[in-house]
Short mmCIF file of C-alpha atoms and ligand atoms in Angstrom, two decimals:
data_model
loop_
_atom_site.label_atom_id
_atom_site.label_comp_id
_atom_site.label_asym_id
_atom_site.label_seq_id
_atom_site.Cartn_x
_atom_site.Cartn_y
_atom_site.Cartn_z
CA UNK A 1 -75.16 54.85 12.02
CA UNK A 2 -73.05 51.78 12.85
CA UNK A 3 -70.12 51.26 10.49
CA UNK A 4 -71.15 49.16 7.53
CA UNK A 5 -67.82 48.96 5.82
CA UNK A 6 -64.72 47.40 7.36
CA UNK A 7 -61.99 50.02 7.69
CA UNK A 8 -58.40 48.93 8.07
CA UNK A 9 -56.69 51.94 9.58
CA UNK A 10 -55.81 51.65 13.23
CA UNK A 11 -56.62 55.31 13.96
CA UNK A 12 -60.11 54.82 12.49
CA UNK A 13 -60.48 51.64 14.50
CA UNK A 14 -59.45 53.47 17.67
CA UNK A 15 -61.87 56.30 17.01
CA UNK A 16 -64.91 54.39 15.78
CA UNK A 17 -65.02 50.69 16.35
CA UNK A 18 -67.04 49.60 19.36
CA UNK A 19 -69.07 52.78 19.70
CA UNK A 20 -72.54 52.21 21.07
CA UNK A 21 -74.97 54.11 18.87
CA UNK A 22 -77.14 56.46 20.86
CA UNK A 23 -80.38 55.80 19.10
CA UNK A 24 -82.50 57.66 21.54
CA UNK A 25 -80.80 61.07 21.37
CA UNK A 26 -78.36 60.84 18.50
CA UNK A 27 -75.44 61.75 20.72
CA UNK A 28 -72.05 61.29 19.09
CA UNK A 29 -70.49 59.21 21.86
CA UNK A 30 -71.41 55.92 23.54
CA UNK A 31 -73.90 56.28 26.36
CA UNK A 32 -72.90 54.68 29.70
CA UNK A 33 -75.05 51.82 30.87
CA UNK A 34 -74.48 51.44 34.59
CA UNK A 35 -77.26 48.86 35.09
CA UNK A 36 -76.56 45.60 36.90
CA UNK A 37 -79.97 44.13 36.01
CA UNK A 38 -81.19 43.43 32.50
CA UNK A 39 -84.28 41.86 30.99
CA UNK A 40 -83.82 38.21 30.19
CA UNK A 41 -87.02 36.99 28.57
CA UNK A 42 -86.44 36.41 24.84
CA UNK A 43 -82.99 38.01 24.99
CA UNK A 44 -80.01 36.24 23.44
CA UNK A 45 -77.55 37.52 26.02
CA UNK A 46 -77.24 37.25 29.74
CA UNK A 47 -76.09 40.75 30.64
CA UNK A 48 -74.41 41.29 33.98
CA UNK A 49 -71.28 43.32 34.86
CA UNK A 50 -69.32 40.37 36.36
CA UNK A 51 -70.01 38.47 33.14
CA UNK A 52 -68.28 41.25 31.18
CA UNK A 53 -71.46 41.39 29.08
CA UNK A 54 -72.94 44.80 29.73
CA UNK A 55 -73.22 47.03 26.64
CA UNK A 56 -70.13 49.12 27.48
CA UNK A 57 -68.01 46.06 28.27
CA UNK A 58 -69.18 44.20 25.18
CA UNK A 59 -68.70 47.03 22.75
CA UNK A 60 -65.30 48.09 24.01
CA UNK A 61 -64.02 44.55 23.59
CA UNK A 62 -64.78 44.89 19.84
CA UNK A 63 -62.28 47.73 19.56
CA UNK A 64 -59.52 45.69 21.24
CA UNK A 65 -60.27 42.53 19.11
CA UNK A 66 -60.24 44.71 16.04
CA UNK A 67 -56.84 46.24 16.93
CA UNK A 68 -55.28 42.85 17.80
CA UNK A 69 -56.91 41.23 14.79
CA UNK A 70 -58.45 38.44 16.86
CA UNK A 71 -62.00 37.06 16.73
CA UNK A 72 -62.81 38.32 20.18
CA UNK A 73 -61.60 40.10 23.26
CA UNK A 74 -62.57 40.31 26.86
CA UNK A 75 -62.24 43.40 29.13
CA UNK A 76 -61.39 42.83 32.77
CA UNK A 77 -60.76 44.88 35.90
CA UNK A 78 -56.97 44.97 35.66
CA UNK A 79 -54.07 43.55 33.75
CA UNK A 80 -53.59 40.98 36.53
CA UNK A 81 -57.28 39.91 36.24
CA UNK A 82 -56.62 39.33 32.53
CA UNK A 83 -53.39 37.46 33.24
CA UNK A 84 -54.70 35.30 36.09
CA UNK A 85 -57.92 34.41 34.30
CA UNK A 86 -56.12 33.60 31.05
CA UNK A 87 -53.64 31.33 32.77
CA UNK A 88 -56.10 29.55 35.04
CA UNK A 89 -58.48 28.85 32.19
CA UNK A 90 -55.99 26.58 30.52
CA UNK A 91 -53.88 25.12 33.38
CA UNK A 92 -54.87 22.39 35.79
CA UNK A 93 -53.24 20.45 38.49
CA UNK A 94 -50.40 18.35 36.99
CA UNK A 95 -49.73 20.73 34.10
CA UNK A 96 -46.55 22.63 33.48
CA UNK A 97 -45.90 26.06 31.93
CA UNK A 98 -42.69 27.49 30.50
CA UNK A 99 -42.32 31.22 31.42
CA UNK A 100 -39.93 33.84 30.14
CA UNK A 101 -37.49 34.76 32.87
CA UNK A 102 -38.01 38.53 32.98
CA UNK A 103 -41.67 39.20 33.12
CA UNK A 104 -43.86 41.67 34.98
CA UNK A 105 -43.30 41.33 38.74
CA UNK A 106 -46.97 40.74 39.55
CA UNK A 107 -47.19 37.89 37.04
CA UNK A 108 -44.00 36.37 38.39
CA UNK A 109 -45.22 36.39 41.94
CA UNK A 110 -48.65 35.00 40.97
CA UNK A 111 -46.76 32.04 39.53
CA UNK A 112 -44.11 31.63 42.20
CA UNK A 113 -46.40 32.19 45.19
CA UNK A 114 -49.57 30.43 44.13
CA UNK A 115 -49.08 27.91 41.32
CA UNK A 116 -47.75 25.29 43.77
CA UNK A 117 -51.06 25.54 45.68
CA UNK A 118 -52.89 24.51 42.53
CA UNK A 119 -50.46 21.74 41.62
CA UNK A 120 -49.32 23.64 38.53
CA UNK A 121 -45.61 23.27 37.71
CA UNK A 122 -43.59 26.03 36.09
CA UNK A 123 -40.06 26.74 34.77
CA UNK A 124 -38.57 30.14 34.11
CA UNK A 125 -36.24 30.23 31.14
CA UNK A 126 -32.56 31.00 31.51
CA UNK A 127 -32.48 33.18 28.39
CA UNK A 128 -34.61 34.59 25.67
CA UNK A 129 -33.73 32.38 22.69
CA UNK A 130 -36.17 29.85 21.41
CA UNK A 131 -33.76 27.15 22.50
CA UNK A 132 -34.01 28.47 26.05
CA UNK A 133 -37.75 27.88 25.94
CA UNK A 134 -37.49 24.52 24.14
CA UNK A 135 -35.07 23.24 26.80
CA UNK A 136 -37.69 23.70 29.50
CA UNK A 137 -40.49 21.81 27.77
CA UNK A 138 -41.48 18.64 29.63
CA UNK A 139 -43.98 15.85 28.95
CA UNK A 140 -46.71 17.66 30.93
CA UNK A 141 -46.02 21.13 29.49
CA UNK A 142 -49.25 22.79 28.38
CA UNK A 143 -48.33 26.41 27.82
CA UNK A 144 -45.63 29.02 27.07
CA UNK A 145 -45.74 32.60 28.35
CA UNK A 146 -43.74 35.51 26.99
CA UNK A 147 -43.58 39.26 27.45
CA UNK A 148 -41.83 41.30 24.82
CA UNK A 149 -40.39 43.95 24.96
CA UNK A 150 -39.74 43.12 28.60
CA UNK A 151 -39.58 45.39 31.61
CA UNK A 152 -37.32 47.24 32.36
CA UNK A 153 -34.48 46.32 29.98
CA UNK A 154 -36.61 46.16 26.83
CA UNK A 155 -35.34 42.76 25.81
CA UNK A 156 -37.05 41.12 22.88
CA UNK A 157 -38.13 37.58 22.18
CA UNK A 158 -38.77 36.28 18.65
CA UNK A 159 -42.53 35.96 18.66
CA UNK A 160 -42.86 33.80 15.50
CA UNK A 161 -40.25 31.36 16.76
CA UNK A 162 -42.10 30.98 20.05
CA UNK A 163 -45.43 30.58 18.21
CA UNK A 164 -43.92 27.83 16.01
CA UNK A 165 -42.36 26.09 18.99
CA UNK A 166 -45.74 26.16 20.82
CA UNK A 167 -47.59 24.82 17.78
CA UNK A 168 -45.15 21.98 17.28
CA UNK A 169 -45.72 20.84 20.87
CA UNK A 170 -49.50 21.66 20.86
CA UNK A 171 -49.06 24.25 23.64
CA UNK A 172 -51.17 27.29 24.41
CA UNK A 173 -49.07 30.38 23.81
CA UNK A 174 -49.48 33.64 25.74
CA UNK A 175 -47.97 37.06 25.29
CA UNK A 176 -48.21 40.14 27.47
CA UNK A 177 -48.34 42.84 24.79
CA UNK A 178 -48.62 45.78 27.17
CA UNK A 179 -45.29 47.44 26.35
CA UNK A 180 -45.70 47.32 22.56
CA UNK A 181 -49.46 47.71 22.10
CA UNK A 182 -51.20 46.46 18.93
CA UNK A 183 -50.22 49.72 17.31
CA UNK A 184 -46.74 48.40 16.66
CA UNK A 185 -46.98 44.66 17.43
CA UNK A 186 -49.70 42.17 16.55
CA UNK A 187 -48.67 38.85 18.09
CA UNK A 188 -51.81 36.95 17.07
CA UNK A 189 -50.93 37.49 13.41
CA UNK A 190 -47.50 36.04 14.23
CA UNK A 191 -49.13 32.89 15.60
CA UNK A 192 -49.52 33.55 19.39
CA UNK A 193 -52.85 32.27 20.75
CA UNK A 194 -53.61 34.66 23.63
CA UNK A 195 -52.66 38.33 23.78
CA UNK A 196 -52.92 40.05 27.12
CA UNK A 197 -52.89 43.76 28.08
CA UNK A 198 -52.65 45.85 31.12
CA UNK A 199 -55.01 48.50 29.81
CA UNK A 200 -53.84 50.59 32.81
CA UNK A 201 -50.86 51.54 30.61
CA UNK A 202 -51.07 52.79 27.02
CA UNK A 203 -54.73 51.91 26.40
CA UNK A 204 -55.70 54.16 29.28
CA UNK A 205 -52.76 56.46 28.72
CA UNK A 206 -53.71 59.15 31.27
CA UNK A 207 -52.66 57.39 34.50
CA UNK A 208 -56.26 57.34 35.74
CA UNK A 209 -57.68 53.93 34.75
CA UNK A 210 -57.00 50.42 35.98
CA UNK A 211 -58.16 47.81 33.50
CA UNK A 212 -57.07 44.72 31.57
CA UNK A 213 -57.88 42.96 28.34
CA UNK A 214 -57.28 39.64 26.62
CA UNK A 215 -57.70 38.99 22.90
CA UNK A 216 -57.84 35.59 21.19
CA UNK A 217 -60.01 33.21 19.14
CA UNK A 218 -63.67 32.91 20.07
CA UNK A 219 -63.01 29.41 21.37
CA UNK A 220 -60.25 30.54 23.73
CA UNK A 221 -62.03 33.67 24.88
CA UNK A 222 -65.09 31.56 25.75
CA UNK A 223 -62.92 29.40 27.99
CA UNK A 224 -61.27 32.41 29.66
CA UNK A 225 -64.64 34.09 30.10
CA UNK A 226 -66.09 31.01 31.68
CA UNK A 227 -63.35 31.25 34.31
CA UNK A 228 -63.27 35.06 34.64
CA UNK A 229 -66.95 35.32 35.41
CA UNK A 230 -66.40 33.06 38.42
CA UNK A 231 -63.13 34.69 39.36
CA UNK A 232 -64.91 38.04 39.48
CA UNK A 233 -62.36 40.52 38.24
CA UNK A 234 -64.73 42.54 36.09
CA UNK A 235 -64.37 46.17 34.99
CA UNK A 236 -66.91 48.79 36.02
CA UNK A 237 -68.97 50.25 33.21
CA UNK A 238 -67.86 53.77 34.08
CA UNK A 239 -64.23 52.73 33.64
CA UNK A 240 -65.08 50.87 30.44
CA UNK A 241 -66.60 54.06 29.15
CA UNK A 242 -63.57 56.12 30.14
CA UNK A 243 -61.31 53.51 28.54
CA UNK A 244 -63.23 53.73 25.31
CA UNK A 245 -62.69 57.48 25.34
CA UNK A 246 -58.96 57.06 26.03
CA UNK A 247 -58.49 54.50 23.33
CA UNK A 248 -59.82 56.94 20.73
CA UNK A 249 -56.49 58.72 20.99
CA UNK A 250 -54.29 55.62 21.41
CA UNK A 251 -52.55 55.91 18.00
CA UNK A 252 -52.05 59.66 18.28
CA UNK A 253 -50.57 59.39 21.80
CA UNK A 254 -48.48 56.34 21.08
CA UNK A 255 -46.93 57.67 17.85
CA UNK A 256 -46.08 60.96 19.57
CA UNK A 257 -44.59 59.20 22.56
CA UNK A 258 -42.66 56.92 20.34
CA UNK A 259 -41.31 59.81 18.27
CA UNK A 260 -40.16 61.54 21.44
CA UNK A 261 -38.60 58.31 22.70
CA UNK A 262 -36.51 58.03 19.54
CA UNK A 263 -35.21 61.60 20.08
CA UNK A 264 -34.57 61.09 23.77
CA UNK A 265 -32.80 57.78 23.23
CA UNK A 266 -30.33 59.48 20.84
CA UNK A 267 -29.81 62.28 23.27
CA UNK A 268 -29.15 59.82 26.14
CA UNK A 269 -26.93 57.67 23.98
CA UNK A 270 -24.74 60.67 23.18
CA UNK A 271 -24.61 62.04 26.73
CA UNK A 272 -21.33 61.69 28.57
CA UNK A 273 -23.24 61.28 31.86
CA UNK A 274 -24.98 58.11 30.73
CA UNK A 275 -23.18 54.80 30.95
CA UNK A 276 -25.57 52.74 28.76
CA UNK A 277 -28.92 53.03 27.06
CA UNK A 278 -31.31 50.09 26.68
CA UNK A 279 -33.59 50.79 23.76
CA UNK A 280 -34.30 48.47 20.85
CA UNK A 281 -34.49 51.45 18.51
CA UNK A 282 -30.72 52.17 18.76
CA UNK A 283 -28.94 50.46 15.93
CA UNK A 284 -26.21 48.87 18.04
CA UNK A 285 -28.76 47.46 20.47
CA UNK A 286 -28.57 43.65 20.49
CA UNK A 287 -32.34 43.45 19.81
CA UNK A 288 -32.50 45.99 16.98
CA UNK A 289 -32.70 43.48 14.11
CA UNK A 290 -35.41 41.36 15.70
CA UNK A 291 -37.37 44.47 16.73
CA UNK A 292 -37.27 45.62 13.08
CA UNK A 293 -38.47 42.18 12.05
CA UNK A 294 -41.55 41.89 14.23
CA UNK A 295 -42.48 45.44 15.33
CA UNK A 296 -43.62 48.54 13.46
CA UNK A 297 -41.78 50.80 15.91
CA UNK A 298 -39.69 50.64 19.04
CA UNK A 299 -42.14 51.79 21.69
CA UNK A 300 -41.83 54.64 24.14
CA UNK A 301 -40.03 53.22 27.14
CA UNK A 302 -36.23 53.64 27.49
CA UNK A 303 -33.98 52.41 30.24
CA UNK A 304 -30.59 53.93 30.88
CA UNK A 305 -27.70 53.62 33.36
CA UNK A 306 -26.39 56.79 34.92
CA UNK A 307 -22.62 57.14 35.28
CA UNK A 308 -21.43 55.95 38.72
CA UNK A 309 -20.73 59.47 39.97
CA UNK A 310 -24.44 60.45 39.72
CA UNK A 311 -26.77 59.26 42.51
CA UNK A 312 -30.02 57.87 40.99
CA UNK A 313 -32.03 59.22 43.89
CA UNK A 314 -30.55 62.69 43.65
CA UNK A 315 -31.01 62.64 39.88
CA UNK A 316 -34.71 61.64 40.14
CA UNK A 317 -35.44 64.27 42.79
CA UNK A 318 -33.65 66.96 40.78
CA UNK A 319 -36.01 66.55 37.82
CA UNK A 320 -38.67 69.18 37.59
CA UNK A 321 -40.83 68.23 34.58
CA UNK A 322 -40.41 64.45 34.60
CA UNK A 323 -42.15 62.84 37.54
CA UNK A 324 -40.34 60.19 39.50
CA UNK A 325 -43.28 57.86 39.84
CA UNK A 326 -44.48 54.28 39.56
CA UNK A 327 -46.23 52.77 36.54
CA UNK A 328 -45.79 54.11 33.02
CA UNK A 329 -47.36 54.90 29.66
CA UNK A 330 -49.22 58.10 30.61
CA UNK A 331 -49.03 61.24 28.47
CA UNK A 332 -46.76 62.68 31.20
CA UNK A 333 -43.16 61.49 31.21
CA UNK A 334 -42.15 59.50 34.27
CA UNK A 335 -38.99 57.89 35.54
CA UNK A 336 -38.25 55.35 38.26
CA UNK A 337 -35.46 53.31 39.67
CA UNK A 338 -36.33 49.58 39.12
CA UNK A 339 -33.89 48.59 41.92
CA UNK A 340 -35.82 50.80 44.41
CA UNK A 341 -39.31 49.96 43.19
CA UNK A 342 -40.40 47.07 40.90
CA UNK A 343 -37.43 44.87 41.69
CA UNK A 344 -36.74 45.84 45.30
CA UNK A 345 -37.84 42.46 46.67
CA UNK A 346 -35.08 40.66 44.78
CA UNK A 347 -31.73 40.26 46.53
CA UNK A 348 -28.95 42.44 45.17
CA UNK A 349 -27.30 39.37 43.64
CA UNK A 350 -30.50 38.43 41.81
CA UNK A 351 -30.89 41.99 40.58
CA UNK A 352 -27.37 42.18 39.21
CA UNK A 353 -27.89 38.77 37.51
CA UNK A 354 -30.92 40.23 35.74
CA UNK A 355 -29.08 43.39 34.83
CA UNK A 356 -31.13 45.57 37.22
CA UNK A 357 -28.19 47.63 38.48
CA UNK A 358 -28.66 50.36 41.09
CA UNK A 359 -28.00 53.21 38.62
CA UNK A 360 -30.61 51.95 36.17
CA UNK A 361 -33.49 54.35 35.38
CA UNK A 362 -36.64 53.41 33.50
CA UNK A 363 -37.98 56.29 31.47
CA UNK A 364 -41.56 56.29 30.17
CA UNK A 365 -41.57 59.01 27.55
CA UNK A 366 -44.66 61.21 27.37
CA UNK A 367 -46.01 63.74 24.85
CA UNK A 368 -44.18 66.83 26.12
CA UNK A 369 -41.94 68.74 23.78
CA UNK A 370 -38.68 66.76 23.50
CA UNK A 371 -36.51 69.84 23.92
CA UNK A 372 -38.09 70.42 27.32
CA UNK A 373 -37.54 66.82 28.37
CA UNK A 374 -33.87 67.11 27.31
CA UNK A 375 -33.44 70.31 29.22
CA UNK A 376 -35.00 68.76 32.32
CA UNK A 377 -32.60 65.86 32.23
CA UNK A 378 -29.60 68.10 31.53
CA UNK A 379 -30.43 70.41 34.48
CA UNK A 380 -30.90 67.40 36.81
CA UNK A 381 -27.58 65.93 35.80
CA UNK A 382 -25.89 69.32 36.23
CA UNK A 383 -27.37 69.65 39.75
CA UNK A 384 -26.15 66.16 40.72
CA UNK A 385 -22.63 66.81 39.56
CA UNK A 386 -22.15 69.80 41.80
C1 LIG B 401 -48.76 46.92 34.72
C2 LIG B 401 -48.49 45.63 34.05
C3 LIG B 401 -49.25 44.50 34.34
C4 LIG B 401 -50.31 44.50 35.42
O1 LIG B 401 -51.37 45.29 35.07
P1 LIG B 401 -52.42 45.90 36.16
O2 LIG B 401 -53.36 46.68 35.30
O3 LIG B 401 -51.62 46.74 37.11
O4 LIG B 401 -53.03 44.75 36.85
C5 LIG B 401 -48.99 43.38 33.62
N1 LIG B 401 -48.04 43.37 32.69
C6 LIG B 401 -47.29 44.44 32.41
C7 LIG B 401 -46.21 44.34 31.36
C8 LIG B 401 -47.50 45.60 33.05
O5 LIG B 401 -46.73 46.66 32.78
#
C-alpha cells in the first residue's frame, strides 16, 4: 500500500518515500522500468528518460524532495548535470552571478571556462562572510552560489545570512549541499531557493553510482527541468533504481560515518604527528559556532595537515585499510592529497592562498570500526618516521 500518513522521520523517509508499489506481484521493492517508450493517449504525463519522467526517476525524486523539504526535486545523470542545468536555467547573457570562492573544482571550471562564451558575468568572493558576498553584487547580479561545508577545508558559510541577502536583492540563491546532506542540513528551510546534490557521494554511498539531484519549489524545478530535458544529462533507470536502494540506508550510513569522524577528529587533533585538523566539530575550530547554529551534525569529512617531517605520498601509500583514492562519501574510508589531485591545476601560489598546503590530507571517514582506522593511521605514521 502507498503511505497514507505523512511521516516525519528521516529514516522512515529514506526507507519508504518514493517506493513504486508493485501492484502486479506484491514485491516489497520498486520494480525497474527500463522502457524508453510509453503510451501517450489519455495520459497526463509525457514519460521519457531524458525528460526525467520515467516511473523510477519520478518516484525517486519524491524521496529527495521529502528529505530537503521542498515541493519538488529532479534527478539527473551527475552532480555536474544538476549544477549546470540549475545555473543555466536562470542565467542569460548580460547577467551576473556571485560565487563563493572555494567551491567544487568542476563547478569552478564550468564557470571560469564557459560562462564568458554565454555572456554571463561572474565574481568569486574574497571571503566567506556575508559582507564578502554583498560587496560583489552589481546592478545585473541575478544569483548567488554557495557550497557549505566546502571542500577540502570544511569552511562554513552562514546560510540564513546568504538567503536574506539574496532575498533583499531579489536574487536566485543556490547551495551545493553535497557535503552535509539533508540529514544534517536543510538549506531550503533556511531560505535558500535551490539545493543541489552530487548523489555520487553520500546519497549513493557505495562508490558505484554517478548521479545528481536538485530540489526546489515547483516553479523553479519546472524551469530547471525545461532546460535539463534539452541539455540531456538524464539518469538511467537502472541507476535510479540503485540509487533508491542506496538511499534507504542514507541515515544509518551517514550517522555512523559522522560518529566515526568525531572520534577520528579527536584522535588526529591529539596526535603529535599532525600539525592541524580542519573539522567544524572541534570546539576551537573557527566555524564551530556557526556549524552548531545551522547543522545537526558536523559531517564525515576531515582534513588534516601532516607534520612537515612526514611525506604525504609516503603516508598515503603506507596505509593498509584506508584507500588513497579520489572522490569521497563511500562506506569505505578514503584519503587523498588535494594538492596532488583536486587542486593540482592551480599554481602553488594559488594553492597556498587557498590553504591547500602540500601536507594537507582529506579524509572521508567510512563505517569501519574507528579503532581499526586509528591503528591504520598510527602504523602508517610510524612507517613514515623510520
Ligand atoms: C563530486 C561533487 C560534485 C560533482 O558531482 P558529480 O556527480 O561528480 O558530477 C559537485 N559538488 C560537490 C561538492 C562534489 O563533491
